[in-house]
Amino acid sequence: LLKGLGQWLPCVQATATPDTLPDSHPDVHPDTLPVLPSTDVLDTARALDMMGGKTALLDKMLDMFLTRYGSADKDLRKLCQQQAWVEALRLAHTQKGIAANIAAEELRLAAQAIETLLQRKTAPEPPAALEPLLQDYERAQRRLVSTIRQFRT
């Protein structure tokens, strides 16, 4: 898990252990960080289970998601409008993996549907086949970003 996280969390090195990760909240013990409640958009109980109960790590992952991928829905739509199918496929695949790591199932499924369509051909069948998938993805992305921000304030 740490090796995978190191690809998109620069502070996590492959040789790090969960106990050596820097705290995003140094004045708060990691086990006492407030945890987002599980919702239909984000299953925090499952995410915490995958992260060994480390609330600080989940907090860091959610912050990184907002920072790096908070506008990925706009980026993906732009790539599709430009017919940059390889880049769009890469972004959909990345979003699928990130969503799985933070237990955001709605976003994972939406990104996976786009990835599947884009894998079939260099260009999707008619653009009309892609549009409803993009709309589902954008809706899932907005809901997740909104949920995370709602509990961050």
mmCIF file of C-alpha atoms in Angstrom:
data_model
loop_
_atom_site.group_PDB
_atom_site.id
_atom_site.type_symbol
_atom_site.label_atom_id
_atom_site.label_comp_id
_atom_site.label_asym_id
_atom_site.label_seq_id
_atom_site.Cartn_x
_atom_site.Cartn_y
_atom_site.Cartn_z
ATOM 1 C CA LEU A 1 0.000 0.000 0.000
ATOM 2 C CA LEU A 2 2.753 2.453 0.901
ATOM 3 C CA LYS A 3 4.566 1.868 -2.374
ATOM 4 C CA GLY A 4 1.366 2.617 -4.285
ATOM 5 C CA LEU A 5 0.678 5.714 -2.218
ATOM 6 C CA GLY A 6 4.201 6.947 -2.869
ATOM 7 C CA GLN A 7 3.313 7.418 -6.539
ATOM 8 C CA TRP A 8 0.938 10.270 -5.783
ATOM 9 C CA LEU A 9 1.813 11.308 -2.234
ATOM 10 C CA PRO A 10 5.340 12.721 -2.389
ATOM 11 C CA CYS A 11 5.770 12.509 1.385
ATOM 12 C CA VAL A 12 5.280 8.731 1.334
ATOM 13 C CA GLN A 13 8.350 6.774 0.358
ATOM 14 C CA ALA A 14 8.358 3.097 -0.533
ATOM 15 C CA THR A 15 10.577 2.425 2.491
ATOM 16 C CA ALA A 16 8.253 4.247 4.887
ATOM 17 C CA THR A 17 6.129 2.423 7.386
ATOM 18 C CA PRO A 18 2.737 3.661 8.589
ATOM 19 C CA ASP A 19 4.346 4.705 11.884
ATOM 20 C CA THR A 20 6.975 6.868 10.137
ATOM 21 C CA LEU A 21 4.593 8.894 7.983
ATOM 22 C CA PRO A 22 4.633 12.624 8.705
ATOM 23 C CA ASP A 23 1.506 13.910 10.394
ATOM 24 C CA SER A 24 -0.627 16.419 8.504
ATOM 25 C CA HIS A 25 -1.784 17.622 11.940
ATOM 26 C CA PRO A 26 1.323 17.473 14.187
ATOM 27 C CA ASP A 27 -0.549 18.888 17.182
ATOM 28 C CA VAL A 28 -3.193 16.139 17.055
ATOM 29 C CA HIS A 29 -2.548 12.475 17.764
ATOM 30 C CA PRO A 30 -3.417 10.485 14.604
ATOM 31 C CA ASP A 31 -5.953 8.343 16.431
ATOM 32 C CA THR A 32 -7.905 11.411 17.560
ATOM 33 C CA LEU A 33 -8.323 13.136 14.193
ATOM 34 C CA PRO A 34 -11.965 13.711 13.349
ATOM 35 C CA VAL A 35 -13.110 11.177 10.784
ATOM 36 C CA LEU A 36 -15.657 11.905 8.114
ATOM 37 C CA PRO A 37 -18.780 9.861 8.567
ATOM 38 C CA SER A 38 -19.421 7.227 5.926
ATOM 39 C CA THR A 39 -21.862 8.377 3.266
ATOM 40 C CA ASP A 40 -23.230 6.995 0.021
ATOM 41 C CA VAL A 41 -20.328 8.825 -1.680
ATOM 42 C CA LEU A 42 -17.425 7.949 0.600
ATOM 43 C CA ASP A 43 -17.170 4.826 2.766
ATOM 44 C CA THR A 44 -14.727 6.082 5.375
ATOM 45 C CA ALA A 45 -15.048 2.945 7.498
ATOM 46 C CA ARG A 46 -13.838 0.846 4.561
ATOM 47 C CA ALA A 47 -11.126 3.371 3.668
ATOM 48 C CA LEU A 48 -9.839 3.365 7.249
ATOM 49 C CA ASP A 49 -9.838 -0.414 7.260
ATOM 50 C CA MET A 50 -7.716 -0.442 4.089
ATOM 51 C CA MET A 51 -5.338 2.051 5.738
ATOM 52 C CA GLY A 52 -4.916 0.073 8.909
ATOM 53 C CA GLY A 53 -7.057 2.458 10.933
ATOM 54 C CA LYS A 54 -4.667 5.370 10.346
ATOM 55 C CA THR A 55 -6.910 8.431 10.367
ATOM 56 C CA ALA A 56 -3.950 10.706 9.598
ATOM 57 C CA LEU A 57 -3.233 8.729 6.430
ATOM 58 C CA LEU A 58 -6.864 8.920 5.307
ATOM 59 C CA ASP A 59 -6.870 12.645 6.054
ATOM 60 C CA LYS A 60 -3.713 13.066 3.964
ATOM 61 C CA MET A 61 -5.184 11.015 1.102
ATOM 62 C CA LEU A 62 -8.377 13.087 1.027
ATOM 63 C CA ASP A 63 -6.387 16.328 1.079
ATOM 64 C CA MET A 64 -4.230 15.038 -1.777
ATOM 65 C CA PHE A 65 -7.324 14.007 -3.733
ATOM 66 C CA LEU A 66 -8.729 17.540 -3.455
ATOM 67 C CA THR A 67 -5.413 19.147 -4.348
ATOM 68 C CA ARG A 68 -4.419 16.961 -7.282
ATOM 69 C CA TYR A 69 -7.690 15.602 -8.611
ATOM 70 C CA GLY A 70 -10.365 18.029 -7.412
ATOM 71 C CA SER A 71 -10.929 19.248 -10.976
ATOM 72 C CA ALA A 72 -10.249 15.976 -12.786
ATOM 73 C CA ASP A 73 -13.805 15.971 -14.139
ATOM 74 C CA LYS A 74 -13.061 19.138 -16.110
ATOM 75 C CA ASP A 75 -9.706 17.747 -17.222
ATOM 76 C CA LEU A 76 -11.264 14.506 -18.460
ATOM 77 C CA ARG A 77 -14.010 16.288 -20.376
ATOM 78 C CA LYS A 78 -11.421 18.564 -22.027
ATOM 79 C CA LEU A 79 -9.281 15.577 -23.035
ATOM 80 C CA CYS A 80 -12.321 13.884 -24.568
ATOM 81 C CA GLN A 81 -13.322 17.053 -26.425
ATOM 82 C CA GLN A 82 -9.784 17.199 -27.824
ATOM 83 C CA GLN A 83 -10.032 13.484 -28.702
ATOM 84 C CA ALA A 84 -6.865 12.882 -26.681
ATOM 85 C CA TRP A 85 -7.997 9.313 -26.042
ATOM 86 C CA VAL A 86 -4.742 7.941 -24.610
ATOM 87 C CA GLU A 87 -4.524 10.735 -22.040
ATOM 88 C CA ALA A 88 -8.233 10.439 -21.252
ATOM 89 C CA LEU A 89 -7.837 6.691 -20.732
ATOM 90 C CA ARG A 90 -4.867 7.285 -18.436
ATOM 91 C CA LEU A 91 -6.779 9.839 -16.343
ATOM 92 C CA ALA A 92 -9.864 7.598 -16.091
ATOM 93 C CA HIS A 93 -7.649 4.701 -15.003
ATOM 94 C CA THR A 94 -5.881 6.880 -12.420
ATOM 95 C CA GLN A 95 -9.179 8.159 -11.051
ATOM 96 C CA LYS A 96 -10.501 4.612 -10.810
ATOM 97 C CA GLY A 97 -7.510 3.586 -8.705
ATOM 98 C CA ILE A 98 -7.582 6.649 -6.476
ATOM 99 C CA ALA A 99 -11.307 6.274 -5.889
ATOM 100 C CA ALA A 100 -10.769 2.624 -4.937
ATOM 101 C CA ASN A 101 -8.031 3.616 -2.462
ATOM 102 C CA ILE A 102 -10.292 6.087 -0.666
ATOM 103 C CA ALA A 103 -13.414 3.881 -0.928
ATOM 104 C CA ALA A 104 -15.343 6.249 -3.203
ATOM 105 C CA GLU A 105 -17.278 3.548 -5.034
ATOM 106 C CA GLU A 106 -19.554 5.799 -7.094
ATOM 107 C CA LEU A 107 -16.551 7.600 -8.591
ATOM 108 C CA ARG A 108 -14.650 4.333 -9.072
ATOM 109 C CA LEU A 109 -17.512 2.810 -11.059
ATOM 110 C CA ALA A 110 -17.990 5.941 -13.169
ATOM 111 C CA ALA A 111 -14.275 6.145 -13.993
ATOM 112 C CA GLN A 112 -14.194 2.420 -14.741
ATOM 113 C CA ALA A 113 -17.074 2.757 -17.224
ATOM 114 C CA ILE A 114 -15.184 5.462 -19.123
ATOM 115 C CA GLU A 115 -11.980 3.466 -18.991
ATOM 116 C CA THR A 116 -13.750 0.406 -20.399
ATOM 117 C CA LEU A 117 -15.238 2.374 -23.285
ATOM 118 C CA LEU A 118 -11.934 4.042 -24.115
ATOM 119 C CA GLN A 119 -10.067 0.723 -24.041
ATOM 120 C CA ARG A 120 -12.248 -0.700 -26.813
ATOM 121 C CA LYS A 121 -10.874 1.532 -29.537
ATOM 122 C CA THR A 122 -8.536 4.416 -30.142
ATOM 123 C CA ALA A 123 -11.655 6.580 -30.356
ATOM 124 C CA PRO A 124 -14.976 5.729 -28.765
ATOM 125 C CA GLU A 125 -17.805 4.718 -31.056
ATOM 126 C CA PRO A 126 -19.913 7.818 -31.540
ATOM 127 C CA PRO A 127 -19.259 10.613 -29.045
ATOM 128 C CA ALA A 128 -22.857 10.113 -27.912
ATOM 129 C CA ALA A 129 -21.824 6.816 -26.253
ATOM 130 C CA LEU A 130 -19.295 8.680 -24.124
ATOM 131 C CA GLU A 131 -21.467 11.615 -23.069
ATOM 132 C CA PRO A 132 -23.711 9.845 -20.519
ATOM 133 C CA LEU A 133 -20.640 8.214 -18.973
ATOM 134 C CA LEU A 134 -18.915 11.595 -18.680
ATOM 135 C CA GLN A 135 -22.028 13.052 -17.053
ATOM 136 C CA ASP A 136 -22.130 10.211 -14.496
ATOM 137 C CA TYR A 137 -18.422 10.682 -13.811
ATOM 138 C CA GLU A 138 -18.739 14.444 -13.401
ATOM 139 C CA ARG A 139 -21.681 14.005 -11.036
ATOM 140 C CA ALA A 140 -19.761 11.456 -8.932
ATOM 141 C CA GLN A 141 -16.668 13.680 -8.879
ATOM 142 C CA ARG A 142 -18.650 16.755 -7.804
ATOM 143 C CA ARG A 143 -20.456 14.797 -5.091
ATOM 144 C CA LEU A 144 -17.193 13.432 -3.687
ATOM 145 C CA VAL A 145 -15.425 16.805 -3.728
ATOM 146 C CA SER A 146 -18.456 18.425 -2.107
ATOM 147 C CA THR A 147 -18.630 15.737 0.597
ATOM 148 C CA ILE A 148 -14.956 16.063 1.464
ATOM 149 C CA ARG A 149 -15.100 19.887 1.527
ATOM 150 C CA GLN A 150 -18.295 19.894 3.563
ATOM 151 C CA PHE A 151 -16.613 18.018 6.377
ATOM 152 C CA ARG A 152 -13.359 19.973 6.085
ATOM 153 C CA THR A 153 -15.011 23.261 7.048
#
